[in-house]
Short mmCIF file of N, CA and C in Angstrom, two decimals:
data_model
loop_
_atom_site.label_atom_id
_atom_site.label_comp_id
_atom_site.label_asym_id
_atom_site.label_seq_id
_atom_site.Cartn_x
_atom_site.Cartn_y
_atom_site.Cartn_z
N MET J 179 98.19 88.81 118.14
CA MET J 179 97.57 88.89 116.90
C MET J 179 98.30 89.49 115.75
N PRO J 180 98.43 89.15 114.46
CA PRO J 180 98.93 89.44 113.43
C PRO J 180 98.67 91.17 113.34
N ARG J 181 99.66 91.91 112.88
CA ARG J 181 99.24 93.04 112.36
C ARG J 181 98.68 93.04 111.13
N THR J 182 97.44 94.17 110.94
CA THR J 182 96.76 94.20 109.57
C THR J 182 97.68 95.03 108.83
N GLU J 183 97.97 94.63 107.52
CA GLU J 183 98.51 95.61 106.61
C GLU J 183 98.01 96.61 106.31
N THR J 184 98.33 97.93 105.82
CA THR J 184 97.85 98.97 105.47
C THR J 184 97.09 98.93 104.13
N LEU J 185 96.28 99.71 103.49
CA LEU J 185 95.93 99.62 102.23
C LEU J 185 97.23 99.79 101.35
N THR J 186 97.98 100.98 101.71
CA THR J 186 99.31 101.16 100.89
C THR J 186 100.15 99.91 100.66
N GLU J 187 100.29 99.31 101.77
CA GLU J 187 101.00 98.17 101.77
C GLU J 187 100.60 97.00 100.96
N GLN J 188 99.16 96.89 100.98
CA GLN J 188 98.58 95.91 100.05
C GLN J 188 98.66 96.26 98.74
N LEU J 189 98.37 97.56 98.27
CA LEU J 189 98.60 97.96 96.87
C LEU J 189 99.93 97.88 96.56
N GLY J 190 101.09 97.90 97.08
CA GLY J 190 102.13 97.75 96.93
C GLY J 190 102.45 95.95 96.60
N GLN J 191 101.95 95.22 97.49
CA GLN J 191 101.96 93.86 97.10
C GLN J 191 101.36 93.67 95.69
N TRP J 192 100.25 94.26 95.48
CA TRP J 192 99.58 94.21 94.32
C TRP J 192 100.47 94.46 92.99
N ARG J 193 101.06 95.73 93.35
CA ARG J 193 102.31 95.92 92.12
C ARG J 193 103.49 95.15 92.19
N ALA J 194 103.74 94.39 93.39
CA ALA J 194 104.82 93.56 93.32
C ALA J 194 104.40 92.19 92.64
N TRP J 195 103.05 91.81 92.75
CA TRP J 195 102.68 90.67 92.00
C TRP J 195 102.78 91.01 90.53
N LEU J 196 102.33 92.10 90.21
CA LEU J 196 102.53 92.23 88.78
C LEU J 196 103.98 92.35 87.94
N ALA J 197 104.69 92.77 88.51
CA ALA J 197 106.19 92.54 88.28
C ALA J 197 106.60 91.18 88.23
N ARG J 198 106.53 90.42 89.58
CA ARG J 198 107.12 88.92 89.69
C ARG J 198 106.32 88.24 88.80
N LEU J 199 105.26 88.37 88.22
CA LEU J 199 105.04 87.58 86.93
C LEU J 199 105.55 88.23 85.68
N ASP J 200 106.05 89.34 85.49
CA ASP J 200 106.06 89.96 84.31
C ASP J 200 105.18 90.10 83.66
N LEU J 201 104.36 90.74 84.31
CA LEU J 201 102.87 91.21 83.16
C LEU J 201 103.12 92.59 82.53
N PRO J 202 102.95 92.59 81.37
CA PRO J 202 102.82 93.82 80.57
C PRO J 202 102.65 95.11 81.27
N SER J 203 101.51 95.11 82.19
CA SER J 203 101.43 96.40 82.89
C SER J 203 102.17 96.87 83.92
N ALA J 204 103.03 95.83 84.46
CA ALA J 204 103.96 96.17 85.66
C ALA J 204 104.56 97.52 85.46
N PRO J 205 105.58 97.76 84.30
CA PRO J 205 106.23 98.64 84.13
C PRO J 205 105.36 100.17 83.53
N LEU J 206 104.10 100.15 83.31
CA LEU J 206 103.35 101.14 82.76
C LEU J 206 102.66 101.48 84.15
N LEU J 207 102.70 101.25 85.28
CA LEU J 207 101.83 101.86 86.40
C LEU J 207 102.35 103.10 86.61
N LEU J 208 101.75 104.01 86.84
CA LEU J 208 102.14 105.35 86.82
C LEU J 208 102.04 105.54 88.68
N PRO J 209 103.06 106.48 88.77
CA PRO J 209 103.22 106.97 90.30
C PRO J 209 102.00 107.69 90.81
N GLY J 210 101.47 107.57 92.01
CA GLY J 210 100.27 108.19 92.39
C GLY J 210 100.58 109.71 92.43
N ARG J 211 99.56 110.38 92.92
CA ARG J 211 99.12 111.81 93.03
C ARG J 211 99.40 112.20 94.33
N SER J 212 99.61 113.47 94.84
CA SER J 212 99.56 113.86 95.87
C SER J 212 98.09 114.17 96.43
N ARG J 213 98.03 113.96 97.84
CA ARG J 213 96.98 114.27 98.55
C ARG J 213 96.34 115.77 98.01
N ALA J 214 97.19 116.72 97.91
CA ALA J 214 96.63 117.75 97.43
C ALA J 214 96.14 117.84 95.92
N GLU J 215 96.66 117.24 95.28
CA GLU J 215 96.02 117.08 93.82
C GLU J 215 94.66 116.14 93.66
N ILE J 216 94.63 115.39 94.53
CA ILE J 216 93.70 114.33 94.88
C ILE J 216 92.24 115.07 95.39
N GLU J 217 92.73 115.88 96.52
CA GLU J 217 91.54 116.62 96.85
C GLU J 217 91.14 118.15 96.19
N ALA J 218 91.79 118.32 95.28
CA ALA J 218 91.80 119.33 94.56
C ALA J 218 90.76 118.90 93.49
N ALA J 219 91.04 117.78 93.03
CA ALA J 219 90.27 117.46 91.76
C ALA J 219 88.67 116.69 92.51
N LEU J 220 89.07 116.10 93.65
CA LEU J 220 87.69 115.36 93.85
C LEU J 220 86.75 116.20 95.27
N GLY J 221 87.43 117.21 95.44
CA GLY J 221 86.68 118.20 96.43
C GLY J 221 86.76 117.53 97.92
N PRO J 222 86.34 118.55 98.88
CA PRO J 222 85.99 117.95 100.38
C PRO J 222 85.58 116.66 100.40
N GLY J 223 85.68 116.03 101.82
CA GLY J 223 85.12 114.88 102.12
C GLY J 223 85.55 113.59 101.37
N ILE J 224 86.38 113.43 100.64
CA ILE J 224 86.52 112.10 99.99
C ILE J 224 87.33 111.55 100.86
N PRO J 225 87.07 110.22 101.16
CA PRO J 225 87.36 109.13 102.11
C PRO J 225 89.10 108.97 102.08
N ASP J 226 89.46 108.79 103.10
CA ASP J 226 90.97 108.49 103.04
C ASP J 226 91.51 107.33 102.18
N ALA J 227 90.58 106.13 101.89
CA ALA J 227 90.77 105.04 101.21
C ALA J 227 91.06 105.42 99.83
N VAL J 228 90.17 106.40 99.53
CA VAL J 228 90.12 106.78 98.00
C VAL J 228 91.37 107.52 97.87
N VAL J 229 91.52 108.41 98.70
CA VAL J 229 92.90 109.29 98.47
C VAL J 229 94.03 108.06 98.58
N GLU J 230 94.03 107.28 99.21
CA GLU J 230 95.22 106.71 99.37
C GLU J 230 95.58 105.79 97.93
N TRP J 231 94.05 105.09 97.39
CA TRP J 231 94.37 104.58 96.18
C TRP J 231 94.89 105.26 95.10
N PHE J 232 94.34 106.41 94.84
CA PHE J 232 95.16 107.13 93.75
C PHE J 232 96.55 107.98 94.32
N ALA J 233 96.80 107.83 95.64
CA ALA J 233 97.98 108.23 95.98
C ALA J 233 99.17 107.05 95.63
N CYS J 234 98.43 105.67 95.36
CA CYS J 234 99.57 104.72 95.36
C CYS J 234 99.75 104.69 93.94
N CYS J 235 98.88 104.95 93.20
CA CYS J 235 98.91 104.32 91.60
C CYS J 235 97.82 105.50 91.07
N ASP J 236 98.19 106.27 89.99
CA ASP J 236 97.58 107.04 89.20
C ASP J 236 97.23 106.68 87.67
N GLY J 237 96.93 105.19 87.95
CA GLY J 237 96.59 104.52 86.59
C GLY J 237 97.73 103.68 85.91
N VAL J 238 97.53 103.47 84.28
CA VAL J 238 98.42 102.90 83.62
C VAL J 238 98.63 103.78 82.42
N ALA J 239 99.92 103.66 81.75
CA ALA J 239 100.49 104.60 81.04
C ALA J 239 100.20 104.02 79.77
N ASP J 240 99.64 104.86 78.63
CA ASP J 240 99.73 104.34 77.33
C ASP J 240 101.21 104.26 76.66
N ALA J 241 101.50 103.10 75.81
CA ALA J 241 102.49 102.81 75.39
C ALA J 241 102.53 102.52 74.04
N PRO J 242 103.19 102.82 72.96
CA PRO J 242 103.12 102.88 71.62
C PRO J 242 102.83 101.28 71.60
N GLY J 243 101.66 101.14 70.47
CA GLY J 243 101.58 99.66 69.86
C GLY J 243 100.95 98.61 71.14
N GLN J 244 100.58 99.33 72.25
CA GLN J 244 99.84 98.56 73.65
C GLN J 244 98.66 98.01 73.09
N THR J 245 98.30 96.75 73.63
CA THR J 245 96.93 96.22 73.51
C THR J 245 96.19 96.58 74.88
N VAL J 246 94.85 96.36 74.68
CA VAL J 246 94.28 96.59 75.98
C VAL J 246 94.72 95.48 77.05
N ASP J 247 94.94 94.27 76.76
CA ASP J 247 95.13 93.32 77.53
C ASP J 247 96.71 93.66 78.31
N GLU J 248 97.67 94.37 77.56
CA GLU J 248 99.22 94.67 78.27
C GLU J 248 98.60 95.74 79.50
N ALA J 249 97.34 96.40 79.59
CA ALA J 249 97.16 97.18 80.59
C ALA J 249 96.67 96.66 81.88
N TYR J 250 96.06 95.74 81.78
CA TYR J 250 95.18 94.94 82.90
C TYR J 250 96.14 94.60 83.96
N THR J 251 95.65 94.93 85.32
CA THR J 251 96.03 95.05 86.44
C THR J 251 95.47 93.75 87.53
N MET J 252 94.26 93.58 86.86
CA MET J 252 93.58 92.28 86.98
C MET J 252 92.84 92.00 86.02
N PRO J 253 92.39 90.65 86.01
CA PRO J 253 91.72 90.03 84.49
C PRO J 253 90.72 91.15 84.27
N TRP J 254 90.66 91.70 82.91
CA TRP J 254 89.85 92.38 82.28
C TRP J 254 89.82 94.04 82.89
N TYR J 255 90.46 94.33 83.73
CA TYR J 255 90.35 95.41 84.49
C TYR J 255 91.79 96.37 84.67
N TRP J 256 91.79 97.52 84.43
CA TRP J 256 93.16 98.51 85.12
C TRP J 256 92.82 99.30 85.88
N HIS J 257 93.67 99.63 86.40
CA HIS J 257 93.64 100.85 87.31
C HIS J 257 93.23 102.25 86.64
N ALA J 258 92.51 102.94 86.98
CA ALA J 258 91.80 104.22 86.40
C ALA J 258 92.77 105.40 86.94
N SER J 259 93.21 106.23 86.27
CA SER J 259 94.02 107.32 86.64
C SER J 259 92.95 108.42 87.16
N LEU J 260 93.20 109.27 87.96
CA LEU J 260 92.20 109.93 88.50
C LEU J 260 91.18 110.74 87.57
N ASP J 261 91.85 111.35 86.51
CA ASP J 261 91.45 111.84 85.55
C ASP J 261 90.49 111.09 84.77
N GLU J 262 91.07 109.66 84.18
CA GLU J 262 90.14 108.57 83.61
C GLU J 262 88.99 108.45 84.69
N ALA J 263 88.95 108.38 85.84
CA ALA J 263 88.10 108.05 86.78
C ALA J 263 86.95 109.30 86.76
N LEU J 264 87.72 110.15 86.64
CA LEU J 264 86.44 111.42 86.62
C LEU J 264 85.79 111.47 85.22
N ALA J 265 86.47 111.26 84.31
CA ALA J 265 85.84 111.16 82.81
C ALA J 265 84.77 110.05 82.80
N VAL J 266 85.16 108.97 83.39
CA VAL J 266 84.21 107.72 83.22
C VAL J 266 82.96 108.00 83.90
N LYS J 267 83.17 108.43 85.11
CA LYS J 267 81.97 109.01 86.00
C LYS J 267 81.08 110.01 85.54
N ALA J 268 81.90 110.91 84.73
CA ALA J 268 81.08 111.91 84.21
C ALA J 268 79.89 111.26 83.07
N ALA J 269 80.60 110.28 82.32
CA ALA J 269 80.17 109.53 81.14
C ALA J 269 78.71 108.69 81.38
N HIS J 270 79.12 108.14 82.77
CA HIS J 270 78.29 107.03 83.24
C HIS J 270 76.68 107.69 83.70
N SER J 271 75.83 107.28 83.33
CA SER J 271 74.64 107.92 83.47
C SER J 271 74.19 107.46 84.86
N GLY J 272 74.48 106.46 85.25
CA GLY J 272 74.17 105.88 87.00
C GLY J 272 72.75 105.51 86.69
N GLY J 273 72.29 106.25 86.01
CA GLY J 273 70.39 105.89 85.69
C GLY J 273 69.63 105.73 87.12
N ASP J 274 68.95 104.64 87.26
CA ASP J 274 68.11 104.50 88.73
C ASP J 274 68.78 103.72 89.70
N ASP J 275 70.16 103.41 89.44
CA ASP J 275 71.13 102.63 90.32
C ASP J 275 71.03 103.36 91.60
N PRO J 276 70.65 102.62 92.91
CA PRO J 276 70.47 103.30 93.81
C PRO J 276 72.30 103.26 94.52
N LEU J 277 73.21 102.46 94.27
CA LEU J 277 74.50 102.45 94.67
C LEU J 277 75.27 103.76 94.10
N LEU J 278 74.65 104.00 93.26
CA LEU J 278 75.42 105.22 92.12
C LEU J 278 74.44 106.51 92.42
N ALA J 279 73.79 106.48 93.18
CA ALA J 279 72.89 107.74 93.50
C ALA J 279 73.68 108.69 94.31
N GLY J 280 74.70 108.22 95.00
CA GLY J 280 75.20 109.10 96.04
C GLY J 280 76.82 109.08 95.68
N ALA J 281 77.58 109.10 96.66
CA ALA J 281 79.15 109.21 96.21
C ALA J 281 79.88 108.16 95.82
N TRP J 282 80.38 108.11 94.62
CA TRP J 282 81.21 106.90 94.08
C TRP J 282 82.17 107.58 93.06
N LEU J 283 83.31 106.54 93.07
CA LEU J 283 84.06 106.84 91.95
C LEU J 283 84.75 105.77 91.06
N PRO J 284 84.96 105.69 90.13
CA PRO J 284 85.64 104.43 89.54
C PRO J 284 87.25 104.11 90.00
N LEU J 285 87.63 103.13 90.57
CA LEU J 285 88.70 102.56 90.82
C LEU J 285 89.44 101.76 89.39
N LEU J 286 88.61 100.68 89.08
CA LEU J 286 89.10 99.60 88.02
C LEU J 286 88.51 99.94 86.98
N VAL J 287 88.52 100.16 85.78
CA VAL J 287 87.74 100.27 84.41
C VAL J 287 88.39 99.09 83.62
N CYS J 288 87.48 98.91 82.56
CA CYS J 288 87.73 97.97 81.41
C CYS J 288 87.37 98.76 79.90
N CYS J 289 87.69 98.04 79.03
CA CYS J 289 87.33 98.45 77.71
C CYS J 289 85.89 99.17 77.32
N GLY J 290 85.15 98.23 78.14
CA GLY J 290 83.57 98.39 78.03
C GLY J 290 82.84 99.60 79.05
N THR J 291 81.74 99.00 79.39
CA THR J 291 81.08 100.03 80.41
C THR J 291 81.40 99.47 81.72
N ASP J 292 81.76 98.09 82.23
CA ASP J 292 82.00 97.47 83.42
C ASP J 292 83.20 98.24 84.08
N LEU J 293 82.98 98.45 85.39
CA LEU J 293 83.98 98.87 86.42
C LEU J 293 83.94 98.20 87.74
N TYR J 294 84.65 98.75 88.51
CA TYR J 294 84.81 98.43 90.13
C TYR J 294 84.72 100.30 90.63
N ALA J 295 83.87 100.47 91.64
CA ALA J 295 83.75 101.49 91.72
C ALA J 295 83.81 101.82 93.63
N ALA J 296 84.42 102.78 94.02
CA ALA J 296 84.42 102.86 95.54
C ALA J 296 83.19 103.75 95.59
N VAL J 297 82.10 103.17 96.47
CA VAL J 297 81.06 103.92 96.83
C VAL J 297 81.02 103.97 98.32
N TRP J 298 80.30 105.38 98.68
CA TRP J 298 80.17 105.84 100.37
C TRP J 298 79.24 106.79 100.52
N THR J 299 79.04 106.81 101.70
CA THR J 299 78.32 107.82 102.33
C THR J 299 79.27 108.66 103.28
N ASP J 300 78.88 109.80 103.37
CA ASP J 300 79.53 110.93 104.52
C ASP J 300 80.15 109.95 105.70
N GLY J 301 81.18 110.03 105.96
CA GLY J 301 81.90 109.71 107.13
C GLY J 301 82.09 108.18 107.19
N ALA J 302 81.67 107.35 105.91
CA ALA J 302 81.84 105.80 106.08
C ALA J 302 82.86 105.29 105.21
N GLU J 303 83.50 104.28 105.43
CA GLU J 303 84.35 103.62 104.98
C GLU J 303 83.67 102.94 103.61
N PRO J 304 84.42 103.70 102.39
CA PRO J 304 83.90 103.23 100.98
C PRO J 304 83.99 101.60 100.88
N ALA J 305 82.88 101.24 100.29
CA ALA J 305 82.75 99.88 99.88
C ALA J 305 83.29 99.83 98.39
N VAL J 306 83.54 98.32 97.78
CA VAL J 306 83.45 98.55 96.44
C VAL J 306 82.29 97.70 95.60
N ALA J 307 81.57 98.59 94.70
CA ALA J 307 80.73 97.97 94.24
C ALA J 307 81.17 97.61 92.47
N ALA J 308 80.66 96.40 92.16
CA ALA J 308 80.84 95.71 90.72
C ALA J 308 79.86 96.50 90.00
N VAL J 309 79.95 97.30 88.96
CA VAL J 309 79.18 97.91 87.81
C VAL J 309 79.35 97.55 86.58
N LEU J 310 78.34 96.42 86.53
CA LEU J 310 77.88 95.95 85.33
C LEU J 310 76.77 96.02 84.74
N PRO J 311 76.63 97.25 83.86
CA PRO J 311 75.19 97.57 83.33
C PRO J 311 74.49 96.86 82.85
N GLU J 312 75.11 95.87 82.08
CA GLU J 312 74.39 94.71 81.18
C GLU J 312 73.85 93.77 82.08
N ALA J 313 74.26 93.69 83.49
CA ALA J 313 73.82 92.70 84.31
C ALA J 313 72.63 93.12 85.13
N GLY J 314 72.47 94.23 85.30
CA GLY J 314 71.41 94.91 86.06
C GLY J 314 72.37 96.19 86.98
N PRO J 315 71.33 96.44 88.21
CA PRO J 315 72.15 97.48 89.09
C PRO J 315 73.46 97.02 89.83
N ALA J 316 74.30 97.80 90.23
CA ALA J 316 75.69 97.83 90.87
C ALA J 316 75.28 97.11 92.07
N ALA J 317 76.37 96.18 92.36
CA ALA J 317 76.32 95.32 93.84
C ALA J 317 77.75 95.63 94.43
N ILE J 318 77.56 95.78 95.61
CA ILE J 318 78.56 95.53 96.70
C ILE J 318 79.11 94.25 96.67
N GLU J 319 80.67 94.35 96.09
CA GLU J 319 81.42 92.77 96.05
C GLU J 319 82.40 92.76 97.18
N PHE J 320 82.95 93.86 97.54
CA PHE J 320 83.77 94.22 98.51
C PHE J 320 83.45 95.16 99.73
N ASP J 321 83.77 94.75 101.04
CA ASP J 321 83.12 95.69 101.74
C ASP J 321 84.37 97.05 102.00
N SER J 322 85.22 97.01 101.64
CA SER J 322 86.33 97.97 101.53
C SER J 322 87.41 98.07 100.73
N ILE J 323 87.80 98.95 100.01
CA ILE J 323 89.19 98.91 99.31
C ILE J 323 90.04 98.21 99.46
N ALA J 324 90.53 98.03 100.96
CA ALA J 324 91.47 97.05 101.45
C ALA J 324 90.89 95.64 101.33
N GLN J 325 89.88 95.39 101.42
CA GLN J 325 89.39 94.05 100.95
C GLN J 325 89.44 93.62 99.77
N LEU J 326 89.37 94.52 98.45
CA LEU J 326 89.43 94.33 97.24
C LEU J 326 90.91 93.99 97.08
N ALA J 327 91.67 94.67 97.53
CA ALA J 327 93.39 94.51 97.36
C ALA J 327 93.45 93.22 97.99
N ALA J 328 93.13 92.66 99.10
CA ALA J 328 93.54 91.67 100.09
C ALA J 328 92.99 90.52 99.21
N VAL J 329 91.68 90.45 98.41
CA VAL J 329 91.24 89.40 97.65
C VAL J 329 92.33 89.34 96.33
N VAL J 330 92.48 90.46 95.51
CA VAL J 330 93.46 90.72 94.42
C VAL J 330 94.93 89.80 94.80
N ASN J 331 95.60 90.05 96.13
CA ASN J 331 96.68 89.70 96.53
C ASN J 331 96.46 87.98 96.87
N ALA J 332 95.38 87.61 97.14
CA ALA J 332 95.08 86.11 97.73
C ALA J 332 95.06 85.43 96.15
N CYS J 333 94.40 86.03 95.21
CA CYS J 333 94.24 85.47 93.81
C CYS J 333 95.38 85.23 93.11
N PHE J 334 96.57 86.26 93.36
CA PHE J 334 97.98 86.09 92.77
C PHE J 334 98.56 84.85 93.53
N ALA J 335 98.47 84.90 94.78
CA ALA J 335 99.26 83.95 95.49
C ALA J 335 98.82 82.21 95.27
N ASN J 336 97.15 82.36 95.18
CA ASN J 336 96.87 80.97 94.85
C ASN J 336 96.98 80.46 93.32
N GLY J 337 97.23 81.49 92.76
CA GLY J 337 97.03 81.13 91.14
C GLY J 337 95.80 81.56 90.38
N ALA J 338 94.93 82.23 91.10
CA ALA J 338 93.35 82.38 90.37
C ALA J 338 93.91 83.40 89.26
N PHE J 339 94.89 84.40 89.39
CA PHE J 339 95.09 85.38 88.74
C PHE J 339 96.69 84.81 88.29
N HIS J 340 96.62 84.69 87.27
CA HIS J 340 98.00 84.09 86.22
C HIS J 340 98.30 84.67 85.25
N ARG J 341 99.53 84.32 84.82
CA ARG J 341 99.77 84.73 83.38
C ARG J 341 99.58 83.68 82.33
N ASP J 342 98.95 84.01 81.17
CA ASP J 342 98.77 82.74 80.54
C ASP J 342 99.86 82.68 79.39
N ALA J 343 99.43 81.90 78.39
CA ALA J 343 100.52 81.35 77.52
C ALA J 343 100.93 82.56 76.43
N ALA J 344 99.90 83.41 76.24
CA ALA J 344 99.95 84.82 75.43
C ALA J 344 101.02 85.62 76.42
N GLY J 345 101.12 85.49 77.72
CA GLY J 345 101.82 86.47 78.51
C GLY J 345 100.95 87.47 79.29
N HIS J 346 99.58 87.35 78.95
CA HIS J 346 98.69 88.23 79.63
C HIS J 346 97.89 87.69 81.03
N LEU J 347 97.26 88.59 81.74
CA LEU J 347 96.72 88.26 82.77
C LEU J 347 95.63 87.36 82.74
N ASP J 348 95.08 86.28 83.27
CA ASP J 348 94.06 85.45 83.22
C ASP J 348 93.66 85.17 84.28
N LEU J 349 92.02 84.46 84.46
CA LEU J 349 91.51 84.07 85.68
C LEU J 349 91.17 82.51 85.62
N ASP J 350 91.61 81.99 86.89
CA ASP J 350 90.96 80.85 87.16
C ASP J 350 89.67 80.92 87.97
N ASP J 351 88.59 80.72 87.54
CA ASP J 351 87.25 80.98 88.29
C ASP J 351 87.06 79.85 89.60
N ASP J 352 87.58 78.84 89.70
CA ASP J 352 87.53 78.04 90.87
C ASP J 352 88.35 78.57 91.96
N ARG J 353 89.67 78.99 91.67
CA ARG J 353 90.50 79.55 92.75
C ARG J 353 90.17 80.83 92.94
N TYR J 354 89.27 81.55 91.95
CA TYR J 354 89.02 82.91 92.50
C TYR J 354 87.93 82.76 93.57
N GLU J 355 87.14 81.76 93.23
CA GLU J 355 85.99 81.75 94.24
C GLU J 355 86.43 81.39 95.63
N GLN J 356 87.80 80.55 95.74
CA GLN J 356 88.30 80.09 97.15
C GLN J 356 88.88 81.32 97.63
N ALA J 357 89.74 81.94 96.93
CA ALA J 357 90.54 83.32 97.57
C ALA J 357 89.52 84.23 98.11
N TYR J 358 88.44 84.54 97.38
CA TYR J 358 87.33 85.49 97.57
C TYR J 358 86.72 85.30 98.97
N GLN J 359 86.44 83.70 98.93
CA GLN J 359 85.63 83.26 100.15
C GLN J 359 86.38 83.07 101.53
N ALA J 360 87.76 82.83 101.18
CA ALA J 360 88.91 82.79 102.46
C ALA J 360 89.12 84.18 102.88
N VAL J 361 89.00 85.40 102.03
CA VAL J 361 89.19 86.82 102.50
C VAL J 361 88.03 87.19 103.06
N VAL J 362 86.81 87.03 102.14
CA VAL J 362 85.67 88.04 102.38
C VAL J 362 84.81 87.07 103.49
N GLY J 363 84.93 85.92 103.39
CA GLY J 363 84.02 84.94 104.26
C GLY J 363 82.46 84.75 103.95
N ARG J 364 82.51 84.96 102.66
CA ARG J 364 81.07 84.56 101.92
C ARG J 364 81.26 84.34 100.61
N PRO J 365 80.53 83.81 99.88
CA PRO J 365 80.55 83.42 98.42
C PRO J 365 80.44 84.41 97.57
N VAL J 366 81.33 84.52 96.30
CA VAL J 366 81.18 85.41 95.49
C VAL J 366 79.68 85.61 95.26
N PRO J 367 79.41 87.22 95.00
CA PRO J 367 78.11 87.51 94.56
C PRO J 367 77.54 87.07 93.28
N GLY J 368 76.35 86.77 93.35
CA GLY J 368 75.73 86.76 91.80
C GLY J 368 75.93 85.29 91.42
#
């Protein structure tokens, strides 16, 4: 049976894809934070996968003259820093959204209100919800943070995520659906 890659390994592959495609975000990825810093910011009971996410990468640096496209680590989204994630969560009302009524934290954000967030209950592995306020309540898109990373890496491998003519990260919808179904075992939600 093949060895399952750790989340840290999968996140390292994601970073390697950005560099391999010479995407503008690759050199702007910030080093991760220490477990102690993450736990001090988030408090007790944070799932290991959330700690591991921010230990691998603490967001994307701002560069002079940078456009939002140059921050993307997947089409239309970038890795939130721990501070950015906390600020986005504090600013997000959550409203009556049942997935955002409990423990959650943004992982990937965009220039609007859309984001991908880890959502969890005590002792459970966090799932990843797509939070698209204009489209309705948040929905689980990935069963785990590791599954999100595996889908992203599969999308880079099959060309679903690719560098466009302008040098920015772009998406091929059909290939995304193929990669998602191959990794997750079900069609893309929605």
